[in-house]
Amino acid sequence: MNKKKAARGAAVFMGLLAAAEAGSSLYFYRRTMTRNNAKMERTMKMAGTDWNQHMPFIQKCKEYMLAQPHEDEWIQSDDNLKLHAT
């Protein structure tokens, strides 16, 4: 009976520990990776680049690249991975 109690206590403790780890990971992910209320204008101003002035050139380059003929290429890497490119 004592072993069952100890096993149950250990399982509860491990469950609580896992929940605490998941909660803290979620908190720090949200704190560092997501920007809920960031405004696009503010972000662009902080970056120091107004991408709107470059968009016509970028769009022209994109259209040119997509219009080029392409083919699939496969190579074997040194560590035996099959690599693919277009």
PDB file of N, CA and C in Angstrom:
ATOM      1  N   MET A   1       0.823  -1.197   0.000  1.00  0.00           N
ATOM      2  CA  MET A   1       0.000   0.000   0.000  1.00  0.00           C
ATOM      3  C   MET A   1       0.867   1.261   0.000  1.00  0.00           C
ATOM      4  N   ASN A   2       1.969   1.224   0.733  1.00  0.00           N
ATOM      5  CA  ASN A   2       2.856   2.378   0.794  1.00  0.00           C
ATOM      6  C   ASN A   2       3.473   2.699  -0.566  1.00  0.00           C
ATOM      7  N   LYS A   3       3.801   1.652  -1.325  1.00  0.00           N
ATOM      8  CA  LYS A   3       4.388   1.860  -2.644  1.00  0.00           C
ATOM      9  C   LYS A   3       3.383   2.506  -3.594  1.00  0.00           C
ATOM     10  N   LYS A   4       2.125   2.111  -3.490  1.00  0.00           N
ATOM     11  CA  LYS A   4       1.092   2.710  -4.336  1.00  0.00           C
ATOM     12  C   LYS A   4       0.931   4.193  -4.014  1.00  0.00           C
ATOM     13  N   LYS A   5       0.959   4.519  -2.730  1.00  0.00           N
ATOM     14  CA  LYS A   5       0.830   5.913  -2.303  1.00  0.00           C
ATOM     15  C   LYS A   5       2.018   6.737  -2.799  1.00  0.00           C
ATOM     16  N   ALA A   6       3.207   6.164  -2.690  1.00  0.00           N
ATOM     17  CA  ALA A   6       4.406   6.865  -3.140  1.00  0.00           C
ATOM     18  C   ALA A   6       4.382   7.069  -4.657  1.00  0.00           C
ATOM     19  N   ALA A   7       3.940   6.045  -5.389  1.00  0.00           N
ATOM     20  CA  ALA A   7       3.866   6.148  -6.846  1.00  0.00           C
ATOM     21  C   ALA A   7       2.836   7.196  -7.253  1.00  0.00           C
ATOM     22  N   ARG A   8       1.696   7.201  -6.581  1.00  0.00           N
ATOM     23  CA  ARG A   8       0.661   8.194  -6.881  1.00  0.00           C
ATOM     24  C   ARG A   8       1.163   9.608  -6.567  1.00  0.00           C
ATOM     25  N   GLY A   9       1.830   9.768  -5.448  1.00  0.00           N
ATOM     26  CA  GLY A   9       2.394  11.071  -5.083  1.00  0.00           C
ATOM     27  C   GLY A   9       3.437  11.539  -6.087  1.00  0.00           C
ATOM     28  N   ALA A  10       4.283  10.603  -6.529  1.00  0.00           N
ATOM     29  CA  ALA A  10       5.297  10.954  -7.529  1.00  0.00           C
ATOM     30  C   ALA A  10       4.638  11.343  -8.842  1.00  0.00           C
ATOM     31  N   ALA A  11       3.583  10.638  -9.241  1.00  0.00           N
ATOM     32  CA  ALA A  11       2.884  10.952 -10.482  1.00  0.00           C
ATOM     33  C   ALA A  11       2.230  12.332 -10.401  1.00  0.00           C
ATOM     34  N   VAL A  12       1.612  12.637  -9.269  1.00  0.00           N
ATOM     35  CA  VAL A  12       0.991  13.953  -9.086  1.00  0.00           C
ATOM     36  C   VAL A  12       2.059  15.039  -9.127  1.00  0.00           C
ATOM     37  N   PHE A  13       3.168  14.800  -8.439  1.00  0.00           N
ATOM     38  CA  PHE A  13       4.262  15.780  -8.427  1.00  0.00           C
ATOM     39  C   PHE A  13       4.808  16.015  -9.833  1.00  0.00           C
ATOM     40  N   MET A  14       5.026  14.959 -10.598  1.00  0.00           N
ATOM     41  CA  MET A  14       5.540  15.091 -11.959  1.00  0.00           C
ATOM     42  C   MET A  14       4.526  15.816 -12.857  1.00  0.00           C
ATOM     43  N   GLY A  15       3.245  15.545 -12.656  1.00  0.00           N
ATOM     44  CA  GLY A  15       2.212  16.239 -13.416  1.00  0.00           C
ATOM     45  C   GLY A  15       2.203  17.727 -13.125  1.00  0.00           C
ATOM     46  N   LEU A  16       2.311  18.076 -11.843  1.00  0.00           N
ATOM     47  CA  LEU A  16       2.355  19.491 -11.471  1.00  0.00           C
ATOM     48  C   LEU A  16       3.616  20.164 -12.016  1.00  0.00           C
ATOM     49  N   LEU A  17       4.718  19.442 -11.968  1.00  0.00           N
ATOM     50  CA  LEU A  17       5.968  19.972 -12.492  1.00  0.00           C
ATOM     51  C   LEU A  17       5.869  20.211 -14.000  1.00  0.00           C
ATOM     52  N   ALA A  18       5.268  19.270 -14.724  1.00  0.00           N
ATOM     53  CA  ALA A  18       5.085  19.427 -16.169  1.00  0.00           C
ATOM     54  C   ALA A  18       4.159  20.598 -16.473  1.00  0.00           C
ATOM     55  N   ALA A  19       3.094  20.753 -15.708  1.00  0.00           N
ATOM     56  CA  ALA A  19       2.164  21.868 -15.924  1.00  0.00           C
ATOM     57  C   ALA A  19       2.853  23.203 -15.653  1.00  0.00           C
ATOM     58  N   ALA A  20       3.666  23.260 -14.600  1.00  0.00           N
ATOM     59  CA  ALA A  20       4.391  24.494 -14.292  1.00  0.00           C
ATOM     60  C   ALA A  20       5.381  24.821 -15.402  1.00  0.00           C
ATOM     61  N   GLU A  21       6.067  23.832 -15.914  1.00  0.00           N
ATOM     62  CA  GLU A  21       7.021  24.052 -17.005  1.00  0.00           C
ATOM     63  C   GLU A  21       6.300  24.533 -18.267  1.00  0.00           C
ATOM     64  N   ALA A  22       5.177  23.919 -18.587  1.00  0.00           N
ATOM     65  CA  ALA A  22       4.406  24.331 -19.766  1.00  0.00           C
ATOM     66  C   ALA A  22       3.904  25.766 -19.597  1.00  0.00           C
ATOM     67  N   GLY A  23       3.424  26.096 -18.417  1.00  0.00           N
ATOM     68  CA  GLY A  23       2.935  27.448 -18.161  1.00  0.00           C
ATOM     69  C   GLY A  23       4.033  28.491 -18.264  1.00  0.00           C
ATOM     70  N   SER A  24       5.190  28.199 -17.688  1.00  0.00           N
ATOM     71  CA  SER A  24       6.276  29.171 -17.750  1.00  0.00           C
ATOM     72  C   SER A  24       6.807  29.294 -19.172  1.00  0.00           C
ATOM     73  N   SER A  25       6.847  28.194 -19.914  1.00  0.00           N
ATOM     74  CA  SER A  25       7.293  28.262 -21.315  1.00  0.00           C
ATOM     75  C   SER A  25       6.337  29.117 -22.133  1.00  0.00           C
ATOM     76  N   LEU A  26       5.046  28.935 -21.942  1.00  0.00           N
ATOM     77  CA  LEU A  26       4.046  29.722 -22.654  1.00  0.00           C
ATOM     78  C   LEU A  26       4.166  31.201 -22.305  1.00  0.00           C
ATOM     79  N   TYR A  27       4.364  31.496 -21.021  1.00  0.00           N
ATOM     80  CA  TYR A  27       4.509  32.884 -20.595  1.00  0.00           C
ATOM     81  C   TYR A  27       5.707  33.544 -21.282  1.00  0.00           C
ATOM     82  N   PHE A  28       6.854  32.886 -21.235  1.00  0.00           N
ATOM     83  CA  PHE A  28       8.046  33.489 -21.815  1.00  0.00           C
ATOM     84  C   PHE A  28       7.968  33.547 -23.338  1.00  0.00           C
ATOM     85  N   TYR A  29       7.321  32.585 -23.974  1.00  0.00           N
ATOM     86  CA  TYR A  29       7.135  32.653 -25.425  1.00  0.00           C
ATOM     87  C   TYR A  29       6.298  33.872 -25.785  1.00  0.00           C
ATOM     88  N   ARG A  30       5.176  34.029 -25.107  1.00  0.00           N
ATOM     89  CA  ARG A  30       4.311  35.183 -25.394  1.00  0.00           C
ATOM     90  C   ARG A  30       5.010  36.496 -25.086  1.00  0.00           C
ATOM     91  N   ARG A  31       5.808  36.500 -24.032  1.00  0.00           N
ATOM     92  CA  ARG A  31       6.500  37.719 -23.610  1.00  0.00           C
ATOM     93  C   ARG A  31       7.563  38.139 -24.626  1.00  0.00           C
ATOM     94  N   THR A  32       8.239  37.172 -25.226  1.00  0.00           N
ATOM     95  CA  THR A  32       9.353  37.514 -26.100  1.00  0.00           C
ATOM     96  C   THR A  32       9.048  37.409 -27.587  1.00  0.00           C
ATOM     97  N   MET A  33       8.126  36.550 -27.993  1.00  0.00           N
ATOM     98  CA  MET A  33       7.954  36.280 -29.413  1.00  0.00           C
ATOM     99  C   MET A  33       6.751  36.951 -30.048  1.00  0.00           C
ATOM    100  N   THR A  34       5.706  37.195 -29.305  1.00  0.00           N
ATOM    101  CA  THR A  34       4.518  37.793 -29.907  1.00  0.00           C
ATOM    102  C   THR A  34       4.433  39.264 -29.548  1.00  0.00           C
ATOM    103  N   ARG A  35       3.924  40.027 -30.484  1.00  0.00           N
ATOM    104  CA  ARG A  35       3.757  41.464 -30.262  1.00  0.00           C
ATOM    105  C   ARG A  35       2.297  41.783 -30.511  1.00  0.00           C
ATOM    106  N   ASN A  36       1.493  41.661 -29.479  1.00  0.00           N
ATOM    107  CA  ASN A  36       0.048  41.765 -29.620  1.00  0.00           C
ATOM    108  C   ASN A  36      -0.424  43.130 -30.081  1.00  0.00           C
ATOM    109  N   ASN A  37       0.123  44.173 -29.508  1.00  0.00           N
ATOM    110  CA  ASN A  37      -0.427  45.499 -29.792  1.00  0.00           C
ATOM    111  C   ASN A  37       0.562  46.388 -30.544  1.00  0.00           C
ATOM    112  N   ALA A  38       1.518  45.790 -31.252  1.00  0.00           N
ATOM    113  CA  ALA A  38       2.476  46.587 -32.014  1.00  0.00           C
ATOM    114  C   ALA A  38       1.814  47.114 -33.283  1.00  0.00           C
ATOM    115  N   LYS A  39       1.981  48.369 -33.525  1.00  0.00           N
ATOM    116  CA  LYS A  39       1.433  48.993 -34.730  1.00  0.00           C
ATOM    117  C   LYS A  39       2.459  48.872 -35.857  1.00  0.00           C
ATOM    118  N   MET A  40       1.982  48.623 -37.077  1.00  0.00           N
ATOM    119  CA  MET A  40       2.887  48.452 -38.215  1.00  0.00           C
ATOM    120  C   MET A  40       3.720  49.713 -38.434  1.00  0.00           C
ATOM    121  N   GLU A  41       3.097  50.887 -38.314  1.00  0.00           N
ATOM    122  CA  GLU A  41       3.827  52.130 -38.553  1.00  0.00           C
ATOM    123  C   GLU A  41       4.962  52.280 -37.535  1.00  0.00           C
ATOM    124  N   ARG A  42       4.675  51.954 -36.296  1.00  0.00           N
ATOM    125  CA  ARG A  42       5.696  52.075 -35.248  1.00  0.00           C
ATOM    126  C   ARG A  42       6.833  51.097 -35.492  1.00  0.00           C
ATOM    127  N   THR A  43       6.476  49.894 -35.907  1.00  0.00           N
ATOM    128  CA  THR A  43       7.493  48.893 -36.177  1.00  0.00           C
ATOM    129  C   THR A  43       8.379  49.325 -37.337  1.00  0.00           C
ATOM    130  N   MET A  44       7.763  49.868 -38.394  1.00  0.00           N
ATOM    131  CA  MET A  44       8.549  50.324 -39.538  1.00  0.00           C
ATOM    132  C   MET A  44       9.434  51.504 -39.149  1.00  0.00           C
ATOM    133  N   LYS A  45       8.905  52.382 -38.311  1.00  0.00           N
ATOM    134  CA  LYS A  45       9.682  53.537 -37.880  1.00  0.00           C
ATOM    135  C   LYS A  45      10.882  53.077 -37.052  1.00  0.00           C
ATOM    136  N   MET A  46      10.681  52.082 -36.192  1.00  0.00           N
ATOM    137  CA  MET A  46      11.775  51.563 -35.374  1.00  0.00           C
ATOM    138  C   MET A  46      12.821  50.872 -36.240  1.00  0.00           C
ATOM    139  N   ALA A  47      12.396  50.226 -37.315  1.00  0.00           N
ATOM    140  CA  ALA A  47      13.332  49.535 -38.190  1.00  0.00           C
ATOM    141  C   ALA A  47      14.169  50.526 -38.989  1.00  0.00           C
ATOM    142  N   GLY A  48      13.651  51.715 -39.185  1.00  0.00           N
ATOM    143  CA  GLY A  48      14.402  52.737 -39.896  1.00  0.00           C
ATOM    144  C   GLY A  48      14.290  52.636 -41.406  1.00  0.00           C
ATOM    145  N   THR A  49      13.443  51.771 -41.917  1.00  0.00           N
ATOM    146  CA  THR A  49      13.302  51.599 -43.362  1.00  0.00           C
ATOM    147  C   THR A  49      11.835  51.707 -43.733  1.00  0.00           C
ATOM    148  N   ASP A  50      11.566  52.532 -44.713  1.00  0.00           N
ATOM    149  CA  ASP A  50      10.213  52.634 -45.245  1.00  0.00           C
ATOM    150  C   ASP A  50      10.141  51.711 -46.451  1.00  0.00           C
ATOM    151  N   TRP A  51       9.630  50.509 -46.239  1.00  0.00           N
ATOM    152  CA  TRP A  51       9.608  49.511 -47.296  1.00  0.00           C
ATOM    153  C   TRP A  51       8.641  49.868 -48.410  1.00  0.00           C
ATOM    154  N   ASN A  52       7.704  50.750 -48.163  1.00  0.00           N
ATOM    155  CA  ASN A  52       6.759  51.138 -49.213  1.00  0.00           C
ATOM    156  C   ASN A  52       7.472  51.751 -50.411  1.00  0.00           C
ATOM    157  N   GLN A  53       8.547  52.469 -50.176  1.00  0.00           N
ATOM    158  CA  GLN A  53       9.267  53.082 -51.297  1.00  0.00           C
ATOM    159  C   GLN A  53      10.014  52.040 -52.124  1.00  0.00           C
ATOM    160  N   HIS A  54      10.298  50.874 -51.555  1.00  0.00           N
ATOM    161  CA  HIS A  54      11.017  49.825 -52.263  1.00  0.00           C
ATOM    162  C   HIS A  54      10.092  48.789 -52.896  1.00  0.00           C
ATOM    163  N   MET A  55       8.821  48.805 -52.562  1.00  0.00           N
ATOM    164  CA  MET A  55       7.899  47.770 -53.030  1.00  0.00           C
ATOM    165  C   MET A  55       7.757  47.690 -54.560  1.00  0.00           C
ATOM    166  N   PRO A  56       7.720  48.792 -55.300  1.00  0.00           N
ATOM    167  CA  PRO A  56       7.639  48.645 -56.756  1.00  0.00           C
ATOM    168  C   PRO A  56       8.832  47.875 -57.326  1.00  0.00           C
ATOM    169  N   PHE A  57      10.019  48.168 -56.840  1.00  0.00           N
ATOM    170  CA  PHE A  57      11.215  47.453 -57.303  1.00  0.00           C
ATOM    171  C   PHE A  57      11.166  45.982 -56.901  1.00  0.00           C
ATOM    172  N   ILE A  58      10.766  45.717 -55.672  1.00  0.00           N
ATOM    173  CA  ILE A  58      10.673  44.335 -55.195  1.00  0.00           C
ATOM    174  C   ILE A  58       9.640  43.571 -56.017  1.00  0.00           C
ATOM    175  N   GLN A  59       8.506  44.193 -56.305  1.00  0.00           N
ATOM    176  CA  GLN A  59       7.455  43.540 -57.088  1.00  0.00           C
ATOM    177  C   GLN A  59       7.946  43.239 -58.501  1.00  0.00           C
ATOM    178  N   LYS A  60       8.674  44.193 -59.101  1.00  0.00           N
ATOM    179  CA  LYS A  60       9.216  43.993 -60.444  1.00  0.00           C
ATOM    180  C   LYS A  60      10.200  42.812 -60.454  1.00  0.00           C
ATOM    181  N   CYS A  61      11.056  42.737 -59.447  1.00  0.00           N
ATOM    182  CA  CYS A  61      12.020  41.635 -59.352  1.00  0.00           C
ATOM    183  C   CYS A  61      11.310  40.301 -59.136  1.00  0.00           C
ATOM    184  N   LYS A  62      10.262  40.314 -58.319  1.00  0.00           N
ATOM    185  CA  LYS A  62       9.503  39.092 -58.061  1.00  0.00           C
ATOM    186  C   LYS A  62       8.856  38.580 -59.346  1.00  0.00           C
ATOM    187  N   GLU A  63       8.243  39.476 -60.101  1.00  0.00           N
ATOM    188  CA  GLU A  63       7.608  39.082 -61.356  1.00  0.00           C
ATOM    189  C   GLU A  63       8.632  38.522 -62.329  1.00  0.00           C
ATOM    190  N   TYR A  64       9.804  39.138 -62.396  1.00  0.00           N
ATOM    191  CA  TYR A  64      10.864  38.662 -63.273  1.00  0.00           C
ATOM    192  C   TYR A  64      11.302  37.249 -62.866  1.00  0.00           C
ATOM    193  N   MET A  65      11.517  37.047 -61.571  1.00  0.00           N
ATOM    194  CA  MET A  65      11.979  35.742 -61.096  1.00  0.00           C
ATOM    195  C   MET A  65      10.937  34.654 -61.361  1.00  0.00           C
ATOM    196  N   LEU A  66       9.672  34.967 -61.145  1.00  0.00           N
ATOM    197  CA  LEU A  66       8.622  33.972 -61.364  1.00  0.00           C
ATOM    198  C   LEU A  66       8.424  33.659 -62.839  1.00  0.00           C
ATOM    199  N   ALA A  67       8.799  34.593 -63.726  1.00  0.00           N
ATOM    200  CA  ALA A  67       8.644  34.369 -65.157  1.00  0.00           C
ATOM    201  C   ALA A  67       9.763  33.505 -65.738  1.00  0.00           C
ATOM    202  N   GLN A  68      10.857  33.326 -64.993  1.00  0.00           N
ATOM    203  CA  GLN A  68      11.986  32.541 -65.492  1.00  0.00           C
ATOM    204  C   GLN A  68      11.648  31.057 -65.492  1.00  0.00           C
ATOM    205  N   PRO A  69      12.175  30.322 -66.504  1.00  0.00           N
ATOM    206  CA  PRO A  69      11.967  28.871 -66.489  1.00  0.00           C
ATOM    207  C   PRO A  69      12.721  28.268 -65.306  1.00  0.00           C
ATOM    208  N   HIS A  70      12.145  27.218 -64.750  1.00  0.00           N
ATOM    209  CA  HIS A  70      12.802  26.606 -63.593  1.00  0.00           C
ATOM    210  C   HIS A  70      12.697  25.090 -63.703  1.00  0.00           C
ATOM    211  N   GLU A  71      13.556  24.419 -62.978  1.00  0.00           N
ATOM    212  CA  GLU A  71      13.547  22.960 -62.945  1.00  0.00           C
ATOM    213  C   GLU A  71      13.930  22.512 -61.539  1.00  0.00           C
ATOM    214  N   ASP A  72      13.535  21.314 -61.215  1.00  0.00           N
ATOM    215  CA  ASP A  72      13.865  20.756 -59.914  1.00  0.00           C
ATOM    216  C   ASP A  72      15.258  20.147 -59.963  1.00  0.00           C
ATOM    217  N   GLU A  73      16.028  20.370 -58.919  1.00  0.00           N
ATOM    218  CA  GLU A  73      17.363  19.796 -58.787  1.00  0.00           C
ATOM    219  C   GLU A  73      17.432  19.009 -57.484  1.00  0.00           C
ATOM    220  N   TRP A  74      18.040  17.863 -57.524  1.00  0.00           N
ATOM    221  CA  TRP A  74      18.230  17.012 -56.355  1.00  0.00           C
ATOM    222  C   TRP A  74      19.706  16.674 -56.250  1.00  0.00           C
ATOM    223  N   ILE A  75      20.276  16.818 -55.060  1.00  0.00           N
ATOM    224  CA  ILE A  75      21.654  16.395 -54.837  1.00  0.00           C
ATOM    225  C   ILE A  75      21.737  15.632 -53.528  1.00  0.00           C
ATOM    226  N   GLN A  76      22.778  14.844 -53.393  1.00  0.00           N
ATOM    227  CA  GLN A  76      23.024  14.081 -52.167  1.00  0.00           C
ATOM    228  C   GLN A  76      24.098  14.822 -51.376  1.00  0.00           C
ATOM    229  N   SER A  77      23.829  15.133 -50.128  1.00  0.00           N
ATOM    230  CA  SER A  77      24.801  15.841 -49.304  1.00  0.00           C
ATOM    231  C   SER A  77      25.830  14.857 -48.746  1.00  0.00           C
ATOM    232  N   ASP A  78      26.864  15.403 -48.116  1.00  0.00           N
ATOM    233  CA  ASP A  78      27.919  14.562 -47.540  1.00  0.00           C
ATOM    234  C   ASP A  78      27.390  13.659 -46.432  1.00  0.00           C
ATOM    235  N   ASP A  79      26.341  14.099 -45.753  1.00  0.00           N
ATOM    236  CA  ASP A  79      25.781  13.267 -44.681  1.00  0.00           C
ATOM    237  C   ASP A  79      24.557  12.486 -45.164  1.00  0.00           C
ATOM    238  N   ASN A  80      24.516  12.228 -46.466  1.00  0.00           N
ATOM    239  CA  ASN A  80      23.511  11.375 -47.102  1.00  0.00           C
ATOM    240  C   ASN A  80      22.082  11.897 -47.024  1.00  0.00           C
ATOM    241  N   LEU A  81      21.925  13.196 -46.972  1.00  0.00           N
ATOM    242  CA  LEU A  81      20.591  13.782 -47.058  1.00  0.00           C
ATOM    243  C   LEU A  81      20.290  14.100 -48.510  1.00  0.00           C
ATOM    244  N   LYS A  82      19.064  13.922 -48.911  1.00  0.00           N
ATOM    245  CA  LYS A  82      18.644  14.249 -50.268  1.00  0.00           C
ATOM    246  C   LYS A  82      18.128  15.690 -50.247  1.00  0.00           C
ATOM    247  N   LEU A  83      18.856  16.601 -50.919  1.00  0.00           N
ATOM    248  CA  LEU A  83      18.529  18.018 -50.914  1.00  0.00           C
ATOM    249  C   LEU A  83      17.814  18.375 -52.211  1.00  0.00           C
ATOM    250  N   HIS A  84      16.819  19.253 -52.088  1.00  0.00           N
ATOM    251  CA  HIS A  84      15.998  19.650 -53.232  1.00  0.00           C
ATOM    252  C   HIS A  84      16.009  21.161 -53.393  1.00  0.00           C
ATOM    253  N   ALA A  85      16.100  21.595 -54.639  1.00  0.00           N
ATOM    254  CA  ALA A  85      16.021  23.018 -54.948  1.00  0.00           C
ATOM    255  C   ALA A  85      15.259  23.182 -56.247  1.00  0.00           C
ATOM    256  N   THR A  86      14.720  24.368 -56.447  1.00  0.00           N
ATOM    257  CA  THR A  86      14.037  24.681 -57.697  1.00  0.00           C
ATOM    258  C   THR A  86      14.807  25.779 -58.394  1.00  0.00           C
TER     259      THR A  86
END
